Coordinates of C-alpha atoms in Angstrom, one line a residue:
X1 CA -34.4 -21.3 53.1
X2 CA -35.5 -23.6 55.9
X3 CA -37.0 -22.0 59.0
X4 CA -37.3 -23.6 62.4
X5 CA -40.9 -24.3 63.6
X6 CA -40.9 -23.0 66.3
X7 CA -37.8 -23.2 68.6
X8 CA -34.7 -25.3 69.0
X9 CA -36.3 -26.8 72.1
X10 CA -39.2 -28.4 70.2
X11 CA -38.5 -32.0 69.4
X12 CA -40.7 -34.4 67.2
X13 CA -39.7 -37.7 65.6
X14 CA -42.6 -37.9 63.1
X15 CA -44.8 -35.4 61.4
X16 CA -48.1 -35.5 59.4
X17 CA -50.1 -32.6 58.0
X18 CA -53.7 -32.0 56.8
X19 CA -55.9 -29.1 56.0
X20 CA -58.8 -27.7 58.1
X21 CA -62.1 -27.1 56.4
X22 CA -61.3 -23.3 56.3
X23 CA -58.0 -24.0 54.5
X24 CA -55.6 -23.6 57.4
X25 CA -52.9 -26.2 57.7
X26 CA -52.7 -28.3 60.9
X27 CA -49.6 -30.3 61.7
X28 CA -49.4 -33.2 64.1
X29 CA -46.4 -34.9 65.5
X30 CA -45.1 -37.6 67.9
X31 CA -42.5 -36.5 70.4
X32 CA -39.6 -38.7 71.5
X33 CA -41.6 -39.7 74.6
X34 CA -44.6 -40.8 72.3
X35 CA -46.8 -37.9 73.4
X36 CA -48.8 -36.2 70.6
X37 CA -48.4 -32.6 69.7
X38 CA -50.1 -30.3 67.1
X39 CA -49.8 -26.8 65.8
X40 CA -51.8 -24.8 63.1
X41 CA -51.9 -21.8 60.9
X42 CA -53.8 -18.8 62.3
X43 CA -55.1 -18.0 58.8
X44 CA -54.9 -19.8 55.5
X45 CA -51.5 -19.6 53.7
X46 CA -49.6 -17.6 56.3
X47 CA -48.9 -17.4 60.1
X48 CA -48.6 -20.0 62.7
X49 CA -50.0 -20.1 66.2
X50 CA -46.4 -20.1 67.6
X51 CA -46.1 -23.2 69.7
X52 CA -46.8 -26.9 69.8
X53 CA -49.6 -28.0 72.1
X54 CA -50.1 -31.5 73.6
X55 CA -53.1 -33.5 72.4
X56 CA -54.2 -34.3 75.1
X57 CA -52.3 -35.4 78.2
X58 CA -48.9 -36.7 79.0
X59 CA -50.4 -40.2 79.5
X60 CA -51.5 -40.3 75.8
X61 CA -48.8 -42.0 73.9
X62 CA -48.7 -43.2 70.2
X63 CA -45.9 -44.1 68.0
X64 CA -47.6 -43.3 64.6
X65 CA -50.3 -41.0 63.3
X66 CA -52.7 -40.7 60.4
X67 CA -55.0 -37.7 59.8
X68 CA -57.9 -37.4 57.4
X69 CA -60.9 -35.0 57.2
X70 CA -64.4 -36.4 57.5
X71 CA -66.9 -35.6 54.8
X72 CA -68.2 -32.7 56.8
X73 CA -64.6 -31.2 57.2
X74 CA -63.8 -32.3 60.8
X75 CA -60.3 -33.8 61.1
X76 CA -60.2 -37.3 62.5
X77 CA -56.8 -38.5 63.8
X78 CA -55.8 -42.2 64.2
X79 CA -52.8 -43.7 65.8
X80 CA -51.1 -46.9 67.0
X81 CA -49.8 -47.1 70.5
X82 CA -46.4 -48.6 71.6
X83 CA -48.4 -51.9 72.4
X84 CA -49.9 -51.7 68.8
X85 CA -53.5 -50.9 70.0
X86 CA -55.4 -48.5 67.7
X87 CA -56.9 -45.2 68.9
X88 CA -58.7 -42.2 67.4
X89 CA -59.9 -38.7 68.2
X90 CA -61.6 -36.0 66.2
X91 CA -62.7 -32.4 66.0
X92 CA -66.2 -31.8 67.3
X93 CA -66.7 -29.1 64.7
X94 CA -64.9 -28.2 61.4
X95 CA -61.7 -26.2 61.9
X96 CA -61.9 -25.9 65.7
X97 CA -62.3 -27.8 68.9
X98 CA -61.4 -31.4 69.8
X99 CA -63.5 -34.0 71.7
X100 CA -60.9 -34.1 74.5
X101 CA -59.8 -37.7 74.7
X102 CA -58.4 -40.6 72.6
X103 CA -60.8 -43.5 72.3
X104 CA -59.9 -47.1 71.3
X105 CA -60.9 -48.4 67.8
X106 CA -62.3 -51.0 68.7
X107 CA -61.0 -53.4 71.3
X108 CA -57.8 -53.6 73.3
X109 CA -57.1 -56.9 71.6
X110 CA -56.7 -55.4 68.2
X111 CA -53.1 -54.9 67.3
X112 CA -51.8 -53.0 64.2
X113 CA -48.3 -51.7 63.7
X114 CA -49.2 -49.0 61.1
X115 CA -52.3 -47.4 59.5
X116 CA -53.4 -45.8 56.2
X117 CA -56.7 -43.8 55.8
X118 CA -58.5 -42.9 52.7
X119 CA -62.0 -41.7 51.6
X120 CA -64.4 -44.0 49.7
X121 CA -66.2 -42.4 46.8
X122 CA -69.2 -41.7 49.0
X123 CA -67.1 -39.9 51.6
X124 CA -66.8 -42.7 54.2
X125 CA -63.4 -43.1 55.7
X126 CA -61.7 -46.5 55.3
X127 CA -58.7 -47.6 57.4
X128 CA -56.1 -50.2 56.4
X129 CA -53.4 -51.5 58.7
X130 CA -50.6 -54.0 58.9
X131 CA -50.4 -56.3 61.9
X132 CA -47.1 -57.3 63.6
X133 CA -47.1 -60.5 61.5
X134 CA -47.6 -58.3 58.3
X135 CA -51.1 -59.5 57.6
X136 CA -53.4 -56.7 56.2
X137 CA -56.7 -55.6 57.9
X138 CA -59.3 -53.0 57.2
X139 CA -62.4 -51.3 58.7
X140 CA -64.7 -48.5 57.6
X141 CA -67.3 -46.0 58.6
X142 CA -70.9 -47.3 57.9
X143 CA -71.9 -43.8 57.0
X144 CA -70.0 -40.5 56.3
X145 CA -68.8 -38.6 59.4
X146 CA -70.0 -41.0 62.1
X147 CA -70.3 -44.6 63.0
X148 CA -67.9 -47.5 62.4
X149 CA -68.6 -51.0 61.3
X150 CA -67.3 -52.4 64.6
X151 CA -64.6 -54.8 63.6
X152 CA -61.4 -55.3 61.6
X153 CA -61.6 -57.6 58.6
X154 CA -58.7 -59.4 57.0
X155 CA -57.6 -58.3 53.5
X156 CA -55.0 -61.0 53.2
X157 CA -55.2 -64.7 52.2
X158 CA -52.8 -67.4 53.2
X159 CA -49.3 -66.3 52.8
X160 CA -50.1 -62.7 51.8
X161 CA -48.1 -60.3 53.9
X162 CA -47.3 -56.6 53.2
X163 CA -45.1 -54.5 55.4
X164 CA -45.9 -51.2 53.9
X165 CA -49.2 -49.9 52.6
X166 CA -50.3 -47.1 50.3
X167 CA -53.9 -46.3 49.4
X168 CA -55.2 -44.1 46.6
X169 CA -58.5 -43.6 44.7
X170 CA -58.7 -44.4 41.1
X171 CA -60.2 -41.8 38.7
X172 CA -63.5 -43.8 38.9
X173 CA -63.6 -43.7 42.7
X174 CA -62.4 -47.3 43.4
X175 CA -59.7 -47.5 46.1
X176 CA -56.5 -49.3 45.1
X177 CA -54.1 -50.6 47.7
X178 CA -50.3 -51.1 47.2
X179 CA -47.8 -52.8 49.4
X180 CA -44.3 -54.1 49.6
X181 CA -43.7 -57.7 50.9
X182 CA -41.0 -58.7 53.3
X183 CA -38.8 -59.7 50.2
X184 CA -39.4 -56.1 48.8
X185 CA -41.6 -57.3 45.9
X186 CA -44.5 -55.0 45.1
X187 CA -48.2 -56.0 45.2
X188 CA -51.6 -54.4 44.7
X189 CA -55.3 -55.1 45.2
X190 CA -58.4 -53.0 44.4
X191 CA -62.1 -52.5 44.9
X192 CA -64.1 -53.9 42.0
X193 CA -66.6 -51.1 42.3
X194 CA -66.6 -47.8 44.2
X195 CA -67.4 -48.0 48.0
X196 CA -67.7 -51.8 48.2
X197 CA -66.2 -55.1 47.2
X198 CA -62.6 -56.2 46.6
X199 CA -60.8 -58.2 43.9
X200 CA -60.2 -61.0 46.3
X201 CA -56.4 -61.4 45.9
X202 CA -53.2 -59.5 45.8
X203 CA -51.4 -59.4 42.4
X204 CA -47.7 -58.8 41.8
X205 CA -46.8 -55.4 40.3
X206 CA -43.2 -56.3 39.7
X207 CA -41.0 -58.5 37.6
X208 CA -38.5 -61.0 38.9
X209 CA -35.8 -58.4 39.6
X210 CA -38.0 -55.6 40.9
X211 CA -37.6 -54.8 44.6
X212 CA -38.6 -51.7 46.4
X213 CA -38.3 -50.8 50.1
X214 CA -41.1 -48.2 50.1
X215 CA -43.6 -46.7 47.6
X216 CA -45.7 -43.6 47.2
X217 CA -48.8 -43.2 44.9
X218 CA -50.2 -40.1 43.3
X219 CA -52.7 -39.3 40.5
X220 CA -51.6 -37.5 37.5
X221 CA -53.7 -34.5 36.3
X222 CA -55.4 -36.9 33.8
X223 CA -56.3 -39.3 36.6
X224 CA -53.7 -42.0 35.9
X225 CA -52.0 -43.3 39.1
X226 CA -48.2 -43.0 39.1
X227 CA -46.1 -45.0 41.7
X228 CA -42.6 -44.0 42.9
X229 CA -40.3 -46.0 45.1
X230 CA -36.8 -46.4 46.5
X231 CA -35.0 -49.7 46.1
X232 CA -32.8 -51.4 48.8
X233 CA -29.8 -49.7 47.1
X234 CA -31.6 -46.3 47.4
X235 CA -32.1 -45.9 43.6
X236 CA -35.4 -44.3 42.5
X237 CA -38.0 -46.0 40.3
X238 CA -41.5 -45.3 38.9
X239 CA -44.3 -46.9 37.0
X240 CA -47.8 -45.7 35.9
X241 CA -51.2 -46.6 34.6
X242 CA -51.5 -46.6 30.8
X243 CA -55.0 -45.2 31.2
X244 CA -57.0 -43.9 34.2
X245 CA -58.4 -46.6 36.4
X246 CA -57.1 -49.6 34.5
X247 CA -53.9 -51.1 33.0
X248 CA -50.2 -50.5 33.8
X249 CA -47.3 -49.9 31.5
X250 CA -45.7 -53.2 32.6
X251 CA -42.3 -52.2 33.9
X252 CA -40.5 -50.0 36.5
X253 CA -38.2 -47.3 35.1
X254 CA -35.3 -45.6 36.8
X255 CA -35.8 -41.9 37.7
X256 CA -33.1 -40.9 36.6
X257 CA -29.7 -42.5 36.8
X258 CA -28.2 -45.2 38.9
X259 CA -26.1 -42.5 40.6
X260 CA -29.2 -41.0 42.2
X261 CA -29.9 -42.3 45.7
X262 CA -32.7 -41.4 48.1
X263 CA -33.6 -43.0 51.4
X264 CA -37.2 -41.8 51.3
X265 CA -39.6 -40.1 48.8
X266 CA -42.9 -38.3 48.7
X267 CA -45.1 -36.9 45.9
X268 CA -47.5 -34.0 45.6
X269 CA -49.3 -32.2 42.8
X270 CA -48.5 -28.5 42.1
X271 CA -51.4 -26.1 41.5
X272 CA -50.8 -26.5 37.7
X273 CA -51.2 -30.3 37.9
X274 CA -47.5 -31.1 37.6
X275 CA -46.2 -33.7 40.1
X276 CA -43.3 -32.7 42.3
X277 CA -41.2 -35.2 44.2
X278 CA -39.1 -34.6 47.3
X279 CA -36.7 -36.9 49.0
X280 CA -34.0 -37.3 51.6
X281 CA -30.6 -38.8 50.7
X282 CA -28.6 -41.2 52.9
X283 CA -26.7 -38.2 54.2
X284 CA -30.0 -36.4 55.1
X285 CA -29.7 -33.8 52.3
X286 CA -33.0 -32.8 50.7
X287 CA -33.7 -33.1 47.0
X288 CA -36.6 -32.5 44.5
X289 CA -37.6 -33.0 40.9
X290 CA -40.7 -32.3 38.9
X291 CA -42.7 -32.8 35.8
X292 CA -42.2 -30.2 33.1
X293 CA -45.9 -30.5 32.1
X294 CA -48.9 -32.3 33.6
X295 CA -49.1 -36.1 32.9
X296 CA -45.7 -36.5 31.1
X297 CA -42.1 -35.4 31.0
X298 CA -39.6 -34.8 33.8
X299 CA -37.0 -32.1 34.2
X300 CA -34.3 -34.7 34.0
X301 CA -32.3 -34.4 37.2
X302 CA -32.7 -34.1 41.0
X303 CA -31.9 -30.6 42.4
X304 CA -30.9 -29.8 46.0
X305 CA -33.5 -28.3 48.3
X306 CA -31.0 -27.8 51.0
X307 CA -28.2 -25.4 51.9
X308 CA -24.8 -26.4 53.2
X309 CA -26.0 -27.3 56.7
X310 CA -29.5 -28.4 56.0
X311 CA -30.2 -32.0 57.0
X312 CA -33.6 -33.7 57.5
X313 CA -34.4 -37.2 58.4
X314 CA -38.1 -37.1 57.2
X315 CA -40.3 -34.9 55.1
X316 CA -44.0 -34.0 54.7
X317 CA -45.5 -32.0 51.9
X318 CA -48.9 -30.3 51.7
X319 CA -50.5 -27.6 49.6
X320 CA -51.5 -24.3 51.2
X321 CA -55.0 -23.0 50.3
X322 CA -53.5 -20.8 47.6
X323 CA -51.8 -23.7 45.9
X324 CA -48.3 -23.2 47.2
X325 CA -46.5 -26.3 48.6
X326 CA -45.3 -26.2 52.2
X327 CA -42.6 -28.7 53.1
X328 CA -42.0 -29.7 56.7
X329 CA -39.4 -32.0 58.1
X330 CA -37.6 -33.3 61.2
X331 CA -33.8 -33.1 61.5
X332 CA -31.5 -35.8 63.0
X333 CA -31.7 -34.0 66.4
X334 CA -35.6 -34.0 66.1
X335 CA -35.9 -30.2 65.6
X336 CA -38.7 -29.2 63.2
X337 CA -38.2 -27.2 60.1
X338 CA -40.3 -25.9 57.2
X339 CA -40.0 -24.1 53.9

């Protein structure tokens, strides 16, 4: 069953989740007034603190969030404000305590609409973002845990525009970046070696008729990246690397039938290495499907993850310290639920 987290008076429009260094989950959200809230488990795997707390004041307002642990375990939080300026804050020690304010990254003239964060192979955080004109930019720490390079650099050439970005590490440590263009075609680019250097162009990862509205990326247990996405007609598609770190099978395949429709999708690996997918349908019902064994084979249908009255607009999945998946979501009335 789905349980409310915590009361019917709590309202958030967006959720993200990450793990503290001690294994306790911490969840962050944006309220309808763009203030930032968070809550956390009191111990790994079970028990929540019981309320949402503001981070930090009523004057702090962001419309999107990204959380990632530093190499030393301290969570760092990034967000974009309603005016598209970029801000960050961080824990001053692993698992406990925050620095007390949001700081701009870097200048007030930098404008990004959305952000993606990922670790380099050496532990340094790298940030990617899309500007209001859909150009792509990135910046990075110059050493793990501390210090930033001081500027945003473009990762798009003339005419290259992506409205939606996903970043993932290949099995060999090189970051690969995927995006969907304004015409819903799918593109990717990659580091040519771990920690440094990019291929220099975006390449199409779709044929003439392939169009996806959003995508998610996850690594199989054997290291091969698998991509999933929903098309403009809400059908679900996937493709995958033929071998870890290199080569794709060459086509997108439907998962499963043309009668399956989801508005959004997310992927997570179970403790046994099998990928599990969750999604919300156009009527806000919740569905899931899963691999029957790691790396290959699917159960063959989508199964409901909702009862008669369960409706969620968005979902977040994260693994507890003991390997169990925890699923959180926001309802159409912005109440917060989990199972």
